[in-house]
PDB file of C-alpha atoms in Angstrom:
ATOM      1  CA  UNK R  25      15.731 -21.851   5.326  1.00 35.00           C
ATOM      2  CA  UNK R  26      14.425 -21.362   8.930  1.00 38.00           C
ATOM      3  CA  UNK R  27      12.226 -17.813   8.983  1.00 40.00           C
ATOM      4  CA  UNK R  28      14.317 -15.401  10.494  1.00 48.00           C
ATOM      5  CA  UNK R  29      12.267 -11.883  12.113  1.00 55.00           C
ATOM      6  CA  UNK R  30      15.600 -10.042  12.394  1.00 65.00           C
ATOM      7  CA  UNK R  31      17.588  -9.982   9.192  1.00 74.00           C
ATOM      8  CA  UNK R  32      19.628  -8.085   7.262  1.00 81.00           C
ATOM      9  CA  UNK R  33      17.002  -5.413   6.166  1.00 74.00           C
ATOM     10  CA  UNK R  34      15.427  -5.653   9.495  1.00 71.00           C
ATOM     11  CA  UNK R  35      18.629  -4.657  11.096  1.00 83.00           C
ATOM     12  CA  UNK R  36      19.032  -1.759   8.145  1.00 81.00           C
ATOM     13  CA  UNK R  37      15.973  -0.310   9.095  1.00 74.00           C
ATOM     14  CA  UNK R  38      16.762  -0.186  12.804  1.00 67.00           C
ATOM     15  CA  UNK R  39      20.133   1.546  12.064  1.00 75.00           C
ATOM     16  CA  UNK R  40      18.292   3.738   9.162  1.00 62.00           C
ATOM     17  CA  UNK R  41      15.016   4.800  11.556  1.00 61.00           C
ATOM     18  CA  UNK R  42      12.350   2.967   9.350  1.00 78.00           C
ATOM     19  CA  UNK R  43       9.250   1.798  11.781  1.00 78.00           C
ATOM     20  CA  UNK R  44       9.807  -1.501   9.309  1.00 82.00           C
ATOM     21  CA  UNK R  45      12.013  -3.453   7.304  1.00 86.00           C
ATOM     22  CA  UNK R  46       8.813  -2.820   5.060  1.00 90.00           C
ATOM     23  CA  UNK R  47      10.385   0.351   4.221  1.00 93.00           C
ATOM     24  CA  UNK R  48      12.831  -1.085   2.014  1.00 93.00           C
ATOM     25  CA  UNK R  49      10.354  -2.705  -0.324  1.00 94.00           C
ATOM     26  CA  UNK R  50       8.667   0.638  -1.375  1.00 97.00           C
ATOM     27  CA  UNK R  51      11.898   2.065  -1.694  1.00 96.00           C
ATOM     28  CA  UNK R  52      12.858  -0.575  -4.621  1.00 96.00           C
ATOM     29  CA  UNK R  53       9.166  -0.295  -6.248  1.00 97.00           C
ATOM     30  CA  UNK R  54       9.188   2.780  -6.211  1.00 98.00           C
ATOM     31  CA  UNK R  55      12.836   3.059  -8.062  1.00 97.00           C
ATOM     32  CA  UNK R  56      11.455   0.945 -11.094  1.00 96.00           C
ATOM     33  CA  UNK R  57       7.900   2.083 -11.157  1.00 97.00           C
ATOM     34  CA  UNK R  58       7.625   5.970  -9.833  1.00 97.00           C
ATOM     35  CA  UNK R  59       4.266   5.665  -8.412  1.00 98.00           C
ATOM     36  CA  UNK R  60       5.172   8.363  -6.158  1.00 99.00           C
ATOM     37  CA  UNK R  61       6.796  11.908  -7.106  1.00 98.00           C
ATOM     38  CA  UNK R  62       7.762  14.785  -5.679  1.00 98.00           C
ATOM     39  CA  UNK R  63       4.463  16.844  -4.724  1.00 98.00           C
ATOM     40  CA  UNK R  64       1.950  13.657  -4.702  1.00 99.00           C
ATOM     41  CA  UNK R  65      -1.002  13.472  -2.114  1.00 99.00           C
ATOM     42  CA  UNK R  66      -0.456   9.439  -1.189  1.00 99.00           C
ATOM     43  CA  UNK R  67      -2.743   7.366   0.877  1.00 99.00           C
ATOM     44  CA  UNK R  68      -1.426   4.426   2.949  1.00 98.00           C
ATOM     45  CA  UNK R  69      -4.327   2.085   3.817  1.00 98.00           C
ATOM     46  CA  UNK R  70      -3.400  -0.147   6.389  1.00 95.00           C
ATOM     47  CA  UNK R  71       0.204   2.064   7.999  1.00 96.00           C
ATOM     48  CA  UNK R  72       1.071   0.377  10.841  1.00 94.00           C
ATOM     49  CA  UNK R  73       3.744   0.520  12.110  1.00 93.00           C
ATOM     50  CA  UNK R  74       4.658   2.914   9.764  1.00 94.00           C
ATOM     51  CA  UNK R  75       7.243   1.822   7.466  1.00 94.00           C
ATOM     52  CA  UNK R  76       6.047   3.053   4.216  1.00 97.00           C
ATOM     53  CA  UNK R  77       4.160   6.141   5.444  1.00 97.00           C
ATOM     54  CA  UNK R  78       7.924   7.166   5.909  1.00 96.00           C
ATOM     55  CA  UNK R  79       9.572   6.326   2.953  1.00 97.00           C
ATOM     56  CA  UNK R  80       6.263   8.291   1.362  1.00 98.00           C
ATOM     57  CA  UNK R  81       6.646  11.198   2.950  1.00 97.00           C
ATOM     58  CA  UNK R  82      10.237  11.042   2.238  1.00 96.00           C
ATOM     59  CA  UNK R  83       9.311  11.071  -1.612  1.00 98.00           C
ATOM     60  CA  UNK R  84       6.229  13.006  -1.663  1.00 98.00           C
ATOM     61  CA  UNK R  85       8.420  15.683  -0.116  1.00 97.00           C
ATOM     62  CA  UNK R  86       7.174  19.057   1.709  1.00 96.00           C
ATOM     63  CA  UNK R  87       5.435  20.033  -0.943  1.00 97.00           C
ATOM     64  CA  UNK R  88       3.492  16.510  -0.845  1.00 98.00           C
ATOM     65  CA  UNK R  89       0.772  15.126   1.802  1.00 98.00           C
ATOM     66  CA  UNK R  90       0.606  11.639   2.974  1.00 98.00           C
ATOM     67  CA  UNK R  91      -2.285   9.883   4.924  1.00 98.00           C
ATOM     68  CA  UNK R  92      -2.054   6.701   6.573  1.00 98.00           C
ATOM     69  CA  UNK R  93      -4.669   5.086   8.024  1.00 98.00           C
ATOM     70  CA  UNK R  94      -5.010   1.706   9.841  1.00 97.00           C
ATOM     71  CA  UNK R  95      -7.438  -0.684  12.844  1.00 94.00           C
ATOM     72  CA  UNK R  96      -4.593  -0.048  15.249  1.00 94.00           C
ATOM     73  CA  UNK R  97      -3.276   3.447  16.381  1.00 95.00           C
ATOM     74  CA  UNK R  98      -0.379   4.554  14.764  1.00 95.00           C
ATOM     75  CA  UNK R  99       2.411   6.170  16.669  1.00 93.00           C
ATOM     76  CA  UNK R 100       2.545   9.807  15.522  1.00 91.00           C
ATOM     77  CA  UNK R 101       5.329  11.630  13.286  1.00 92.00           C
ATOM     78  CA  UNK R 102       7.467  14.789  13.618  1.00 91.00           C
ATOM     79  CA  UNK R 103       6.774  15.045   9.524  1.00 90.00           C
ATOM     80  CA  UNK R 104       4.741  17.837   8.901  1.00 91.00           C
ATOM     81  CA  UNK R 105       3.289  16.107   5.851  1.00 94.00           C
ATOM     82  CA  UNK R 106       2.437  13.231   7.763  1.00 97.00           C
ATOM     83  CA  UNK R 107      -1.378  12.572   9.090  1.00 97.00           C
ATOM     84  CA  UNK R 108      -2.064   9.301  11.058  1.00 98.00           C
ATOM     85  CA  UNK R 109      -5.658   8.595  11.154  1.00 98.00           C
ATOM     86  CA  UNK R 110      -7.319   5.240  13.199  1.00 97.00           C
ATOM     87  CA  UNK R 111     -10.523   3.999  11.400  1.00 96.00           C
ATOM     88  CA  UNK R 112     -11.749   0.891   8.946  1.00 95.00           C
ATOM     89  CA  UNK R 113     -11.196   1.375   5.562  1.00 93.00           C
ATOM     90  CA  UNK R 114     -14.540  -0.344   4.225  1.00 91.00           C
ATOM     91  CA  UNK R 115     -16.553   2.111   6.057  1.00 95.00           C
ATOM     92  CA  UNK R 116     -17.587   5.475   4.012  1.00 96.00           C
ATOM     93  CA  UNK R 117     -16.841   6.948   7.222  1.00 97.00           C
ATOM     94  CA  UNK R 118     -13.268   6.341   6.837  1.00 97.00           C
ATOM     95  CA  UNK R 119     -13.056   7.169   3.367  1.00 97.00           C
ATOM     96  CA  UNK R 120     -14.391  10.527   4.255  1.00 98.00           C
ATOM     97  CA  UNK R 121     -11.831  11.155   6.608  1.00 98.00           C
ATOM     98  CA  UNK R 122      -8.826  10.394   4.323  1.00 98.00           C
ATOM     99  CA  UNK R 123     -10.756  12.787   1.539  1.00 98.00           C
ATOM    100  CA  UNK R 124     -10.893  15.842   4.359  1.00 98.00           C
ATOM    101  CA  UNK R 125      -7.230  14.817   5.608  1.00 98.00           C
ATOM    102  CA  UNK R 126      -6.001  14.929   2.117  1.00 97.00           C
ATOM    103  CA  UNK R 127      -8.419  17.666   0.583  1.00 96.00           C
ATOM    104  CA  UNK R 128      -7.791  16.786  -2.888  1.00 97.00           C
ATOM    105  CA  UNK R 129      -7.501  13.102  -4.615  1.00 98.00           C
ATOM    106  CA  UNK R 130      -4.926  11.457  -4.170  1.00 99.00           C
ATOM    107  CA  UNK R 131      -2.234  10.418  -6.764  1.00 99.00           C
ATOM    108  CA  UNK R 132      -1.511   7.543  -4.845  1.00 99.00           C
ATOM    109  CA  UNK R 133      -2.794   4.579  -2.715  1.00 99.00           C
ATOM    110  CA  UNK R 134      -0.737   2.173  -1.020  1.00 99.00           C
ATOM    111  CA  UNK R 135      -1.671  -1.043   0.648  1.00 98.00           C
ATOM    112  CA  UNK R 136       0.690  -3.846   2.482  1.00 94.00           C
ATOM    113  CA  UNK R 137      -1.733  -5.127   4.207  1.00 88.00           C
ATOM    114  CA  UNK R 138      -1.346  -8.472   5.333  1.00 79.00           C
ATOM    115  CA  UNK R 139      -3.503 -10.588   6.955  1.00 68.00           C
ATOM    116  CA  UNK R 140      -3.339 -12.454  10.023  1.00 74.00           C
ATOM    117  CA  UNK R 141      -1.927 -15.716   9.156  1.00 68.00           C
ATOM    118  CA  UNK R 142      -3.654 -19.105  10.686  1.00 73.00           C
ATOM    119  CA  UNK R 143      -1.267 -21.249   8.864  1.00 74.00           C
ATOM    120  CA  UNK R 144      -4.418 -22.658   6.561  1.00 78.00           C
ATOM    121  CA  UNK R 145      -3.064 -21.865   3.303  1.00 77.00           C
ATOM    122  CA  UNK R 146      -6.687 -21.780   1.295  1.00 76.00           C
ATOM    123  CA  UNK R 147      -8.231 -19.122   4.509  1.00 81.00           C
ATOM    124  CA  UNK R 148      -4.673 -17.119   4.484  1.00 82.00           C
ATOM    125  CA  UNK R 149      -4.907 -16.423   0.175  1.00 86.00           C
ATOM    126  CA  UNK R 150      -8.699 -15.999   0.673  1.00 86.00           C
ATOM    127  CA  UNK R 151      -8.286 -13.401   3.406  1.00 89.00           C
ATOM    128  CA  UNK R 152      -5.499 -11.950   1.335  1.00 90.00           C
ATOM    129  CA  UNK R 153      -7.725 -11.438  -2.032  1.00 92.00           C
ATOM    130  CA  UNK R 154     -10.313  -9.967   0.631  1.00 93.00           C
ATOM    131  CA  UNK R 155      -7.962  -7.288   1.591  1.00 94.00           C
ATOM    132  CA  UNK R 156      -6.863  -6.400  -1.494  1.00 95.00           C
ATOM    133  CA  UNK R 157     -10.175  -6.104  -3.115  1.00 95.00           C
ATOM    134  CA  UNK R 158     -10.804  -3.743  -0.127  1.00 96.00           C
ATOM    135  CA  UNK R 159      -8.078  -1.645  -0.711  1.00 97.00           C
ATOM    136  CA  UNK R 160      -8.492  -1.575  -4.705  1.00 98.00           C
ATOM    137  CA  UNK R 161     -12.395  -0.230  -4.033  1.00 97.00           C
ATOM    138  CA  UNK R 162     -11.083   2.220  -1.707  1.00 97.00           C
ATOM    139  CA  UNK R 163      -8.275   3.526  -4.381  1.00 98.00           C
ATOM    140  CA  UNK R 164     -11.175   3.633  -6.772  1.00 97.00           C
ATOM    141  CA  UNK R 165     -12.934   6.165  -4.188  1.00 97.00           C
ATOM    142  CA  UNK R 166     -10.219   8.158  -3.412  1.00 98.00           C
ATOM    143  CA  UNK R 167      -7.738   8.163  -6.559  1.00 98.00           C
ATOM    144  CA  UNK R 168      -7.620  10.959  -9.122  1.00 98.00           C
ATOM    145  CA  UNK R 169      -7.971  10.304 -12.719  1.00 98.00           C
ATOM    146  CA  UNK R 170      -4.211   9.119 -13.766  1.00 98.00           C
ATOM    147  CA  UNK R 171      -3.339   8.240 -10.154  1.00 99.00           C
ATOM    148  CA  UNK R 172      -1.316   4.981  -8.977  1.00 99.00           C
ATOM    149  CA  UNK R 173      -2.422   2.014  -6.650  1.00 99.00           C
ATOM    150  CA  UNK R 174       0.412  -0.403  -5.382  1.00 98.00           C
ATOM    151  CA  UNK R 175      -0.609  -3.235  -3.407  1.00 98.00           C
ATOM    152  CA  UNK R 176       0.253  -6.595  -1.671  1.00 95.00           C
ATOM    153  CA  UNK R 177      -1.392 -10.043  -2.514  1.00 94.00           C
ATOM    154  CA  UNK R 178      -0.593 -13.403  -2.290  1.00 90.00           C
ATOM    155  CA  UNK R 179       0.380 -15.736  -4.896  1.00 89.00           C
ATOM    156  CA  UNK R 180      -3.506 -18.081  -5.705  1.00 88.00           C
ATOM    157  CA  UNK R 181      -5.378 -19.046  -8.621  1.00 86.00           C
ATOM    158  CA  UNK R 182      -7.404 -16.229  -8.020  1.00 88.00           C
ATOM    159  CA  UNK R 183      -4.656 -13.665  -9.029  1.00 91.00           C
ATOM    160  CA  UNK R 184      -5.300 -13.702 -12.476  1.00 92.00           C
ATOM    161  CA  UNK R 185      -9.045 -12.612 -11.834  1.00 93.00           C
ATOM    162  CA  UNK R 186      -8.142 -10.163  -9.136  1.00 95.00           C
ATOM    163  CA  UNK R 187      -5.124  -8.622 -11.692  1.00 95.00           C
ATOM    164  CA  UNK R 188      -7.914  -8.538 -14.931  1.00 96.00           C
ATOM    165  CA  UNK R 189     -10.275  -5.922 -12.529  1.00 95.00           C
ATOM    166  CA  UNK R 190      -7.522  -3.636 -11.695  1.00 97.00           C
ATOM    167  CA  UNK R 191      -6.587  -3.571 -15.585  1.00 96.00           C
ATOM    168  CA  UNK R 192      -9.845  -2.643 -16.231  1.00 96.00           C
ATOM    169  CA  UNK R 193      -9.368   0.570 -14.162  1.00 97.00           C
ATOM    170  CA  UNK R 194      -6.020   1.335 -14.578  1.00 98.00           C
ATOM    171  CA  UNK R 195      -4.139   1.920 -18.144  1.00 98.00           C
ATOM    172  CA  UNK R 196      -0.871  -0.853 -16.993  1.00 97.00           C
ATOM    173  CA  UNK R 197      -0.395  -3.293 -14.531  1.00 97.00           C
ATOM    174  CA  UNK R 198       2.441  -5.207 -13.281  1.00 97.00           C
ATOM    175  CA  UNK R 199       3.909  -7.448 -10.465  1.00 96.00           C
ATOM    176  CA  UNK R 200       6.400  -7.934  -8.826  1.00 95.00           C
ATOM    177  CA  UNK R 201       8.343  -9.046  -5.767  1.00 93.00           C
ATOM    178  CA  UNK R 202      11.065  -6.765  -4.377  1.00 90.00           C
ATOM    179  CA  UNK R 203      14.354  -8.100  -2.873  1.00 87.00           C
ATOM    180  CA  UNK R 204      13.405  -7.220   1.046  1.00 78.00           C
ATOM    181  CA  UNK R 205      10.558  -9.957   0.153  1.00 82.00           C
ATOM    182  CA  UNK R 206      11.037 -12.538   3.488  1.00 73.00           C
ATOM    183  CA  UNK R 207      12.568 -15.922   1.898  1.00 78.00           C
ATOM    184  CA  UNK R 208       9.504 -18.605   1.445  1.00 73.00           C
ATOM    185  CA  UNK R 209       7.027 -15.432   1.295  1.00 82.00           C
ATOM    186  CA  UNK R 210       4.009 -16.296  -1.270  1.00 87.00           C
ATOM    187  CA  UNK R 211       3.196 -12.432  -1.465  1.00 91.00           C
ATOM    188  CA  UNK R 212       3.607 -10.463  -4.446  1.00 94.00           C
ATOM    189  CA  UNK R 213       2.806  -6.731  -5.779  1.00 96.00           C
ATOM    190  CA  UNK R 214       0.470  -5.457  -8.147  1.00 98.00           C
ATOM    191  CA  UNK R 215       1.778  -1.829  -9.434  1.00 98.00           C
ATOM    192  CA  UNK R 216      -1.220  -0.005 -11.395  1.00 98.00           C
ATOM    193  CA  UNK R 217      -0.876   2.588 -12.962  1.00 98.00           C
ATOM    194  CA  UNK R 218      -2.973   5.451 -14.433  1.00 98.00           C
ATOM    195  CA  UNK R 219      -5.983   5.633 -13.106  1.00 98.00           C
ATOM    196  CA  UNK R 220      -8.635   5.658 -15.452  1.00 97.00           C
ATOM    197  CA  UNK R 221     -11.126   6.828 -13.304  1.00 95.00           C
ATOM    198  CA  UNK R 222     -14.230   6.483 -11.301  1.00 87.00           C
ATOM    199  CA  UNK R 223     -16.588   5.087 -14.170  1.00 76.00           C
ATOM    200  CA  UNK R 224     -13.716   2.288 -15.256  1.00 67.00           C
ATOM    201  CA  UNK R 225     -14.571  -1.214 -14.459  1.00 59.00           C
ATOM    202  CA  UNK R 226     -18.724  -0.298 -13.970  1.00 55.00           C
TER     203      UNK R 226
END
């Protein structure tokens, strides 16, 4: 099937106001696995356009705070609980940031980070396990003890390595691939839950 940018969920998400079709996938995870409730401080690494930091703050709720932080500069919300931020996430400088932004740790990190595809399969799953080894060491910074981390990866022989670290930081681990996945897509989630904490994995 030819790829197709504007598709059913991508026309639901214009008629909805998501920034994304995008939107639609945490929706579903978040339906069977709850890693975000009512209340939760959640950290988005790598937001644009913005997508999921909506559908977060939609389930975090007022009493919630969600950070999203990415390279590019993300549009500002209306949300109250909503904080954009523009920085690198491997940088400590960064990571303070989203620690003063949130000013508590967070229950939740999120990352659906892609990266940009060159069409070489072997550099587009390497840069893929890059990013999400990036993201997992910056949940493991900013995550509170029994927290969640939810994040994208690509389908490789080097899952099964990548999926044994996170289980040895967080109590369960599963994956997934949610309907509003684009037809031919090799990407997949990783949903981990319960932080063990900071000393896990050492």
């Amino acid at each position: 099937m030819a790829y197709q940018p504007k598709d059913a969920f991508y026309r639901k998400a214009k008629r909805e106001g998501y920034r994304s079709r995008a939107a639609y996938k945490l929706l579903e995870l978040n339906r069977r696995f709850r890693v975000i409730k009512p209340g939760d401080r959640v950290v988005d690494l790598g937001a644009a356009p913005g997508g999921w930091l909506q559908v977060a703050a939609e389930l975090a709720g007022p009493k919630g705070k969600v950070v999203g932080v990415d390279l590019q500069l993300i549009t500002p919300f209306r949300e109250p609980n909503l904080i954009v931020l523009q920085g690198d996430i491997t940088t400590e400088e960064c990571i303070e940031k989203i620690r003063e932004a949130l000013a508590a740790p967070a229950n939740c990190v999120l990352s659906d980070v892609s990266p940009r595809l060159t069409g070489i399969r072997d550099a587009d799953i390497s840069r893929s396990i890059e990013l999400a080894r990036m993201a997992l060491k910056a949940a493991c910074s900013l995550l509170a003890p029994g927290g969640n981390f939810l994040v994208k990866i690509f389908m490789s022989e080097e899952l099964g390595a990548f999926s044994a670290g996170i289980k040895e930081r967080f109590r369960s681990v599963d994956r997934t691939r949610p309907e509003a996945t684009r037809k031919g897509s090799s990407e997949i989630y990783l949903c981990a839950r319960s932080y063990r904490g900071p000393q896990a994995g050492r």
